[in-house]
Amino acid sequence: MRNSNVLISGAGIAGPALAYWLVRHGCTVTVVEKAPALRPGGQAVDFKGETHQTVLRRMGLMDEVRRLQTGGTDQEIVDADGRRLAVVPGEFTGGDVEITRGDLARLLYEHTAPHSEYVFGDSITSLTETAGGVHVTFERSAPRTFDLVVGADGIHSNVRRLTFGPESAFVRHLGHHYALVEVEGDFGTVPSMYNEPGRMVAVGGPKAPAFFVFASGQLDYDRYDMGQQKDILARAYAGMGWQTPAVMRAVARSGDVYLDSISQVRIDRYSQGRVVLLGDSAYGNTLGGFGTGLAVVGAYVLAGELAAAGGDHRTAFAEYERQIRPYAKVAKNGNAGPFLAPGTPARLRMRNWMFKYRFLLDLMMKMGDKFATDITLKQY
């Protein structure tokens, strides 16, 4: 196959999933990741419907994912005194199979590391396309030339910035931020969510970090500075009731904080020359529960189309986009912020009311399954 020497930026979910398939199709793969190591823990991610599960089965990972699944535990919505207002069923948030992001990332890494080169603690600084490849410079490593470069480096994609232009041209803030924080403390064994208008905090349950969603304009902060992120959360949750003061004290002690905006990527094309985008770098991060499935299915299609085209990247990238762009419309149109952190008492009551009527939940889950299966997978 032509163009078989591939550089992937990003060792989260999309990048290693693509590495898995590219190696299967005979490629030489290098994965570069800015972080010094895989990020453990993190929120639960889920797979919905037959399409997602088909890709996992074709990867030979279905049994291992099920072994590591978190179980989709029910979550209580409570008032300031801890009284239950409604119950969010586990199948609503957990899809058909739920697993922590850290466990899934580790699983993908273990299956690809023996056959791929992983470079942690480094980042791409320039991409220059030549007649026969892409000349790449790095922050730490020596320059190298690859046949193709894939940006699987998230909504703040470095590859997208270097290839297409500044983030501000493609990423639209949707009015909310979210945070995941590994906290220590006794916050109960039952996962619980508490809301006040425009902000939500959720804690409890096995292996689950504290989860925050709050309404906010665009924030200017260093995404690698935990101190700044803790300060933002402290201001956002000042004066909030329920167990929030104790949770925020645990946040102050935490060594693992992740804060980001709920945002949407709008880009006219997923590729330019020998560079292509995959996952959140192309489809956005609206926190609607579809990002992981989109990443895994997108990786399957991208690698498969490269193999089907014999490495002809122009043909493969065009066909990849033709299949994935309609499938990714759920991310384009979604925004979980107003659902998780409704802005008024009336909207909070309406959100909670929805969970009291099973037919409404069933309708929403059927819609989710429809989006998750809205693609016909080829057998590559």
C-alpha positions as a Python dict, from the first residue, in 0.01 Angstrom:
ca = {
    (1, 'M'): (0, 0, 0),
    (2, 'R'): (125, 349, -85),
    (3, 'N'): (151, 619, 181),
    (4, 'S'): (189, 364, 459),
    (5, 'N'): (411, 566, 695),
    (6, 'V'): (157, 753, 909),
    (7, 'L'): (194, 998, 1197),
    (8, 'I'): (-100, 1031, 1439),
    (9, 'S'): (-119, 1323, 1680),
    (10, 'G'): (-310, 1224, 1994),
    (11, 'A'): (-305, 912, 2214),
    (12, 'G'): (-657, 943, 2355),
    (13, 'I'): (-923, 721, 2197),
    (14, 'A'): (-936, 814, 1827),
    (15, 'G'): (-560, 799, 1771),
    (16, 'P'): (-494, 450, 1913),
    (17, 'A'): (-815, 319, 1751),
    (18, 'L'): (-684, 437, 1415),
    (19, 'A'): (-339, 295, 1489),
    (20, 'Y'): (-498, -44, 1550),
    (21, 'W'): (-659, -56, 1206),
    (22, 'L'): (-369, 101, 1017),
    (23, 'V'): (-132, -164, 1153),
    (24, 'R'): (-382, -433, 1053),
    (25, 'H'): (-374, -288, 700),
    (26, 'G'): (7, -298, 687),
    (27, 'C'): (103, 59, 781),
    (28, 'T'): (392, 183, 992),
    (29, 'V'): (242, 404, 1263),
    (30, 'T'): (387, 666, 1497),
    (31, 'V'): (167, 826, 1765),
    (32, 'V'): (284, 1150, 1925),
    (33, 'E'): (118, 1273, 2245),
    (34, 'K'): (183, 1599, 2431),
    (35, 'A'): (100, 1450, 2771),
    (36, 'P'): (382, 1261, 2947),
    (37, 'A'): (174, 943, 2974),
    (38, 'L'): (-173, 801, 2922),
    (39, 'R'): (-433, 982, 3131),
    (40, 'P'): (-595, 735, 3375),
    (41, 'G'): (-949, 753, 3510),
    (42, 'G'): (-1180, 1009, 3358),
    (43, 'Q'): (-1549, 999, 3293),
    (44, 'A'): (-1743, 696, 3181),
    (45, 'V'): (-1787, 670, 2805),
    (46, 'D'): (-2033, 445, 2632),
    (47, 'F'): (-2112, 261, 2313),
    (48, 'K'): (-2466, 264, 2176),
    (49, 'G'): (-2629, 36, 1924),
    (50, 'E'): (-2515, -229, 1681),
    (51, 'T'): (-2277, -9, 1480),
    (52, 'H'): (-2050, 73, 1774),
    (53, 'Q'): (-2054, -286, 1894),
    (54, 'T'): (-1980, -420, 1546),
    (55, 'V'): (-1659, -214, 1529),
    (56, 'L'): (-1554, -336, 1876),
    (57, 'R'): (-1619, -697, 1773),
    (58, 'R'): (-1419, -654, 1452),
    (59, 'M'): (-1134, -519, 1665),
    (60, 'G'): (-1160, -823, 1891),
    (61, 'L'): (-1216, -596, 2193),
    (62, 'M'): (-1579, -659, 2281),
    (63, 'D'): (-1510, -916, 2553),
    (64, 'E'): (-1240, -703, 2713),
    (65, 'V'): (-1458, -392, 2707),
    (66, 'R'): (-1740, -586, 2873),
    (67, 'R'): (-1497, -717, 3136),
    (68, 'L'): (-1403, -358, 3223),
    (69, 'Q'): (-1750, -207, 3194),
    (70, 'T'): (-1873, 10, 3478),
    (71, 'G'): (-2230, -115, 3472),
    (72, 'G'): (-2437, 198, 3401),
    (73, 'T'): (-2545, 273, 3759),
    (74, 'D'): (-2865, 467, 3829),
    (75, 'Q'): (-2810, 825, 3944),
    (76, 'E'): (-3028, 1023, 4183),
    (77, 'I'): (-3114, 1389, 4128),
    (78, 'V'): (-3138, 1540, 4475),
    (79, 'D'): (-3240, 1866, 4640),
    (80, 'A'): (-3028, 2073, 4880),
    (81, 'D'): (-3125, 1843, 5169),
    (82, 'G'): (-3030, 1529, 4978),
    (83, 'R'): (-3390, 1422, 4911),
    (84, 'R'): (-3443, 1237, 4588),
    (85, 'L'): (-3625, 1433, 4318),
    (86, 'A'): (-3581, 1194, 4026),
    (87, 'V'): (-3373, 898, 3910),
    (88, 'V'): (-3162, 892, 3593),
    (89, 'P'): (-3157, 527, 3482),
    (90, 'G'): (-2818, 374, 3413),
    (91, 'E'): (-2919, 271, 3064),
    (92, 'F'): (-2993, 636, 2980),
    (93, 'T'): (-2639, 754, 3053),
    (94, 'G'): (-2450, 430, 3000),
    (95, 'G'): (-2566, 313, 2658),
    (96, 'D'): (-2528, -58, 2586),
    (97, 'V'): (-2172, -80, 2720),
    (98, 'E'): (-2008, 172, 2953),
    (99, 'I'): (-1638, 192, 3040),
    (100, 'T'): (-1418, 461, 3191),
    (101, 'R'): (-1226, 663, 2939),
    (102, 'G'): (-897, 572, 3109),
    (103, 'D'): (-965, 198, 3089),
    (104, 'L'): (-1057, 222, 2722),
    (105, 'A'): (-748, 430, 2640),
    (106, 'R'): (-526, 180, 2822),
    (107, 'L'): (-689, -113, 2642),
    (108, 'L'): (-634, 46, 2301),
    (109, 'Y'): (-277, 134, 2393),
    (110, 'E'): (-198, -220, 2506),
    (111, 'H'): (-326, -360, 2178),
    (112, 'T'): (-128, -114, 1963),
    (113, 'A'): (194, -34, 2151),
    (114, 'P'): (374, -358, 2050),
    (115, 'H'): (320, -274, 1682),
    (116, 'S'): (337, 107, 1681),
    (117, 'E'): (578, 375, 1799),
    (118, 'Y'): (442, 595, 2080),
    (119, 'V'): (619, 922, 2161),
    (120, 'F'): (491, 1083, 2483),
    (121, 'G'): (577, 1430, 2609),
    (122, 'D'): (618, 1578, 2262),
    (123, 'S'): (417, 1782, 2015),
    (124, 'I'): (422, 1884, 1650),
    (125, 'T'): (550, 2237, 1581),
    (126, 'S'): (521, 2254, 1201),
    (127, 'L'): (382, 2063, 905),
    (128, 'T'): (522, 2124, 557),
    (129, 'E'): (380, 1923, 269),
    (130, 'T'): (625, 1822, -1),
    (131, 'A'): (582, 1633, -326),
    (132, 'G'): (624, 1300, -150),
    (133, 'G'): (512, 1351, 208),
    (134, 'V'): (482, 1582, 507),
    (135, 'H'): (794, 1721, 674),
    (136, 'V'): (721, 1739, 1049),
    (137, 'T'): (912, 1922, 1321),
    (138, 'F'): (860, 1855, 1691),
    (139, 'E'): (914, 2033, 2020),
    (140, 'R'): (1168, 1772, 2133),
    (141, 'S'): (1224, 1504, 1871),
    (142, 'A'): (1427, 1541, 1553),
    (143, 'P'): (1238, 1634, 1233),
    (144, 'R'): (1093, 1349, 1030),
    (145, 'T'): (897, 1300, 710),
    (146, 'F'): (575, 1096, 695),
    (147, 'D'): (348, 1001, 409),
    (148, 'L'): (33, 1112, 596),
    (149, 'V'): (-50, 1300, 917),
    (150, 'V'): (-369, 1251, 1120),
    (151, 'G'): (-495, 1502, 1376),
    (152, 'A'): (-665, 1295, 1647),
    (153, 'D'): (-574, 1550, 1912),
    (154, 'G'): (-910, 1670, 2035),
    (155, 'I'): (-1117, 1982, 2010),
    (156, 'H'): (-811, 2203, 2070),
    (157, 'S'): (-631, 2022, 1787),
    (158, 'N'): (-275, 2133, 1720),
    (159, 'V'): (-280, 1963, 1378),
    (160, 'R'): (-598, 2150, 1281),
    (161, 'R'): (-442, 2480, 1387),
    (162, 'L'): (-121, 2418, 1190),
    (163, 'T'): (-305, 2298, 879),
    (164, 'F'): (-632, 2491, 862),
    (165, 'G'): (-584, 2798, 1080),
    (166, 'P'): (-653, 2932, 1432),
    (167, 'E'): (-894, 2755, 1666),
    (168, 'S'): (-1120, 3061, 1680),
    (169, 'A'): (-1211, 3008, 1314),
    (170, 'F'): (-1348, 2658, 1373),
    (171, 'V'): (-1449, 2611, 1738),
    (172, 'R'): (-1771, 2766, 1865),
    (173, 'H'): (-1824, 2794, 2240),
    (174, 'L'): (-2171, 2672, 2344),
    (175, 'G'): (-2207, 2863, 2670),
    (176, 'H'): (-2104, 2598, 2922),
    (177, 'H'): (-1791, 2446, 3072),
    (178, 'Y'): (-1743, 2107, 3232),
    (179, 'A'): (-1485, 1959, 3467),
    (180, 'L'): (-1383, 1616, 3588),
    (181, 'V'): (-1193, 1596, 3915),
    (182, 'E'): (-1062, 1292, 4100),
    (183, 'V'): (-1165, 1359, 4459),
    (184, 'E'): (-1119, 1177, 4787),
    (185, 'G'): (-1395, 1181, 5044),
    (186, 'D'): (-1715, 1010, 5152),
    (187, 'F'): (-1983, 1142, 4919),
    (188, 'G'): (-2203, 834, 4933),
    (189, 'T'): (-2220, 512, 4738),
    (190, 'V'): (-2514, 619, 4523),
    (191, 'P'): (-2423, 853, 4234),
    (192, 'S'): (-2601, 1183, 4301),
    (193, 'M'): (-2653, 1501, 4101),
    (194, 'Y'): (-2740, 1839, 4248),
    (195, 'N'): (-2842, 2146, 4049),
    (196, 'E'): (-2890, 2513, 4101),
    (197, 'P'): (-2975, 2726, 3796),
    (198, 'G'): (-2685, 2724, 3555),
    (199, 'R'): (-2465, 2481, 3749),
    (200, 'M'): (-2450, 2112, 3832),
    (201, 'V'): (-2230, 1892, 4050),
    (202, 'A'): (-2237, 1512, 4054),
    (203, 'V'): (-2048, 1278, 4290),
    (204, 'G'): (-2062, 927, 4431),
    (205, 'G'): (-2047, 579, 4294),
    (206, 'P'): (-1754, 352, 4217),
    (207, 'K'): (-1458, 483, 4013),
    (208, 'A'): (-1645, 803, 3921),
    (209, 'P'): (-1473, 1141, 3941),
    (210, 'A'): (-1665, 1447, 4053),
    (211, 'F'): (-1839, 1596, 3751),
    (212, 'F'): (-1923, 1962, 3707),
    (213, 'V'): (-2115, 2153, 3439),
    (214, 'F'): (-2175, 2527, 3463),
    (215, 'A'): (-2292, 2809, 3240),
    (216, 'S'): (-2017, 3052, 3149),
    (217, 'G'): (-1886, 3267, 2870),
    (218, 'Q'): (-1557, 3172, 2710),
    (219, 'L'): (-1283, 3148, 2974),
    (220, 'D'): (-918, 3236, 2923),
    (221, 'Y'): (-690, 3000, 3115),
    (222, 'D'): (-398, 2765, 3074),
    (223, 'R'): (-539, 2416, 3011),
    (224, 'Y'): (-224, 2263, 3162),
    (225, 'D'): (-238, 2469, 3483),
    (226, 'M'): (-442, 2285, 3748),
    (227, 'G'): (-420, 2577, 3987),
    (228, 'Q'): (-599, 2806, 3744),
    (229, 'Q'): (-863, 2542, 3680),
    (230, 'K'): (-925, 2493, 4052),
    (231, 'D'): (-964, 2869, 4095),
    (232, 'I'): (-1222, 2882, 3815),
    (233, 'L'): (-1421, 2601, 3973),
    (234, 'A'): (-1401, 2761, 4317),
    (235, 'R'): (-1549, 3085, 4179),
    (236, 'A'): (-1814, 2906, 3972),
    (237, 'Y'): (-1938, 2699, 4269),
    (238, 'A'): (-1906, 2952, 4549),
    (239, 'G'): (-2216, 2959, 4769),
    (240, 'M'): (-2372, 2645, 4621),
    (241, 'G'): (-2571, 2424, 4858),
    (242, 'W'): (-2594, 2050, 4928),
    (243, 'Q'): (-2252, 1880, 4969),
    (244, 'T'): (-2083, 2125, 4734),
    (245, 'P'): (-1861, 2300, 4995),
    (246, 'A'): (-1714, 1961, 5099),
    (247, 'V'): (-1672, 1861, 4736),
    (248, 'M'): (-1489, 2186, 4661),
    (249, 'R'): (-1253, 2129, 4954),
    (250, 'A'): (-1173, 1790, 4798),
    (251, 'V'): (-1119, 1962, 4462),
    (252, 'A'): (-865, 2194, 4624),
    (253, 'R'): (-667, 1889, 4741),
    (254, 'S'): (-695, 1697, 4413),
    (255, 'G'): (-401, 1625, 4186),
    (256, 'D'): (-616, 1543, 3883),
    (257, 'V'): (-835, 1819, 3742),
    (258, 'Y'): (-962, 1852, 3386),
    (259, 'L'): (-1161, 2159, 3280),
    (260, 'D'): (-1281, 2239, 2931),
    (261, 'S'): (-1556, 2414, 2740),
    (262, 'I'): (-1853, 2246, 2577),
    (263, 'S'): (-1788, 2353, 2221),
    (264, 'Q'): (-1865, 2265, 1864),
    (265, 'V'): (-1631, 2228, 1567),
    (266, 'R'): (-1751, 2370, 1237),
    (267, 'I'): (-1516, 2296, 950),
    (268, 'D'): (-1588, 2269, 579),
    (269, 'R'): (-1358, 1975, 514),
    (270, 'Y'): (-1180, 1713, 721),
    (271, 'S'): (-863, 1699, 510),
    (272, 'Q'): (-616, 1916, 331),
    (273, 'G'): (-351, 1753, 117),
    (274, 'R'): (-189, 1475, 315),
    (275, 'V'): (-335, 1583, 651),
    (276, 'V'): (-671, 1461, 783),
    (277, 'L'): (-871, 1515, 1104),
    (278, 'L'): (-1034, 1244, 1314),
    (279, 'G'): (-1256, 1248, 1623),
    (280, 'D'): (-1317, 1563, 1827),
    (281, 'S'): (-1071, 1763, 1617),
    (282, 'A'): (-1321, 1736, 1332),
    (283, 'Y'): (-1657, 1651, 1490),
    (284, 'G'): (-1652, 1860, 1809),
    (285, 'N'): (-1712, 1798, 2177),
    (286, 'T'): (-2070, 1874, 2277),
    (287, 'L'): (-2070, 1625, 2569),
    (288, 'G'): (-2372, 1449, 2427),
    (289, 'G'): (-2247, 1094, 2474),
    (290, 'F'): (-2152, 1027, 2112),
    (291, 'G'): (-1788, 1137, 2096),
    (292, 'T'): (-1627, 801, 2173),
    (293, 'G'): (-1848, 610, 1931),
    (294, 'L'): (-1782, 865, 1656),
    (295, 'A'): (-1408, 839, 1717),
    (296, 'V'): (-1400, 459, 1701),
    (297, 'V'): (-1626, 435, 1395),
    (298, 'G'): (-1438, 718, 1224),
    (299, 'A'): (-1107, 541, 1282),
    (300, 'Y'): (-1245, 221, 1132),
    (301, 'V'): (-1372, 399, 821),
    (302, 'L'): (-1062, 614, 768),
    (303, 'A'): (-822, 322, 790),
    (304, 'G'): (-1050, 103, 582),
    (305, 'E'): (-1080, 358, 304),
    (306, 'L'): (-703, 406, 292),
    (307, 'A'): (-664, 31, 252),
    (308, 'A'): (-941, 10, -9),
    (309, 'A'): (-779, 289, -211),
    (310, 'G'): (-436, 127, -195),
    (311, 'G'): (-305, 426, -2),
    (312, 'D'): (-437, 689, -244),
    (313, 'H'): (-505, 953, 21),
    (314, 'R'): (-710, 1181, -203),
    (315, 'T'): (-961, 907, -281),
    (316, 'A'): (-958, 769, 73),
    (317, 'F'): (-1000, 1104, 249),
    (318, 'A'): (-1288, 1204, 22),
    (319, 'E'): (-1472, 875, 83),
    (320, 'Y'): (-1406, 892, 457),
    (321, 'E'): (-1562, 1238, 470),
    (322, 'R'): (-1855, 1132, 252),
    (323, 'Q'): (-1943, 859, 501),
    (324, 'I'): (-1861, 1027, 832),
    (325, 'R'): (-1988, 1383, 787),
    (326, 'P'): (-2358, 1281, 782),
    (327, 'Y'): (-2297, 1035, 1067),
    (328, 'A'): (-2134, 1309, 1277),
    (329, 'K'): (-2433, 1543, 1250),
    (330, 'V'): (-2540, 1440, 1602),
    (331, 'A'): (-2230, 1615, 1739),
    (332, 'K'): (-2287, 1915, 1516),
    (333, 'N'): (-2640, 1966, 1648),
    (334, 'G'): (-2598, 1866, 2013),
    (335, 'N'): (-2520, 2051, 2336),
    (336, 'A'): (-2556, 1877, 2671),
    (337, 'G'): (-2493, 2193, 2874),
    (338, 'P'): (-2853, 2322, 2901),
    (339, 'F'): (-2975, 1968, 2980),
    (340, 'L'): (-2722, 1900, 3255),
    (341, 'A'): (-2725, 2253, 3398),
    (342, 'P'): (-3061, 2417, 3312),
    (343, 'G'): (-3051, 2792, 3350),
    (344, 'T'): (-3374, 2858, 3542),
    (345, 'P'): (-3577, 2687, 3819),
    (346, 'A'): (-3854, 2620, 3568),
    (347, 'R'): (-3619, 2445, 3329),
    (348, 'L'): (-3475, 2242, 3613),
    (349, 'R'): (-3823, 2122, 3707),
    (350, 'M'): (-3896, 2032, 3344),
    (351, 'R'): (-3572, 1834, 3314),
    (352, 'N'): (-3643, 1642, 3634),
    (353, 'W'): (-4003, 1584, 3532),
    (354, 'M'): (-3887, 1412, 3215),
    (355, 'F'): (-3722, 1134, 3417),
    (356, 'K'): (-4051, 1050, 3586),
    (357, 'Y'): (-4211, 938, 3261),
    (358, 'R'): (-4064, 625, 3111),
    (359, 'F'): (-4208, 681, 2764),
    (360, 'L'): (-4010, 1007, 2731),
    (361, 'L'): (-3689, 834, 2833),
    (362, 'D'): (-3754, 548, 2592),
    (363, 'L'): (-3814, 800, 2314),
    (364, 'M'): (-3485, 979, 2384),
    (365, 'M'): (-3292, 651, 2398),
    (366, 'K'): (-3444, 535, 2070),
    (367, 'M'): (-3336, 862, 1910),
    (368, 'G'): (-2985, 806, 2047),
    (369, 'D'): (-2974, 454, 1903),
    (370, 'K'): (-3090, 590, 1567),
    (371, 'F'): (-2808, 843, 1556),
    (372, 'A'): (-2553, 585, 1670),
    (373, 'T'): (-2648, 338, 1394),
    (374, 'D'): (-2702, 590, 1112),
    (375, 'I'): (-2424, 454, 891),
    (376, 'T'): (-2371, 138, 688),
    (377, 'L'): (-2035, -15, 777),
    (378, 'K'): (-1834, -163, 495),
    (379, 'Q'): (-1638, -482, 543),
    (380, 'Y'): (-1285, -376, 455),
}
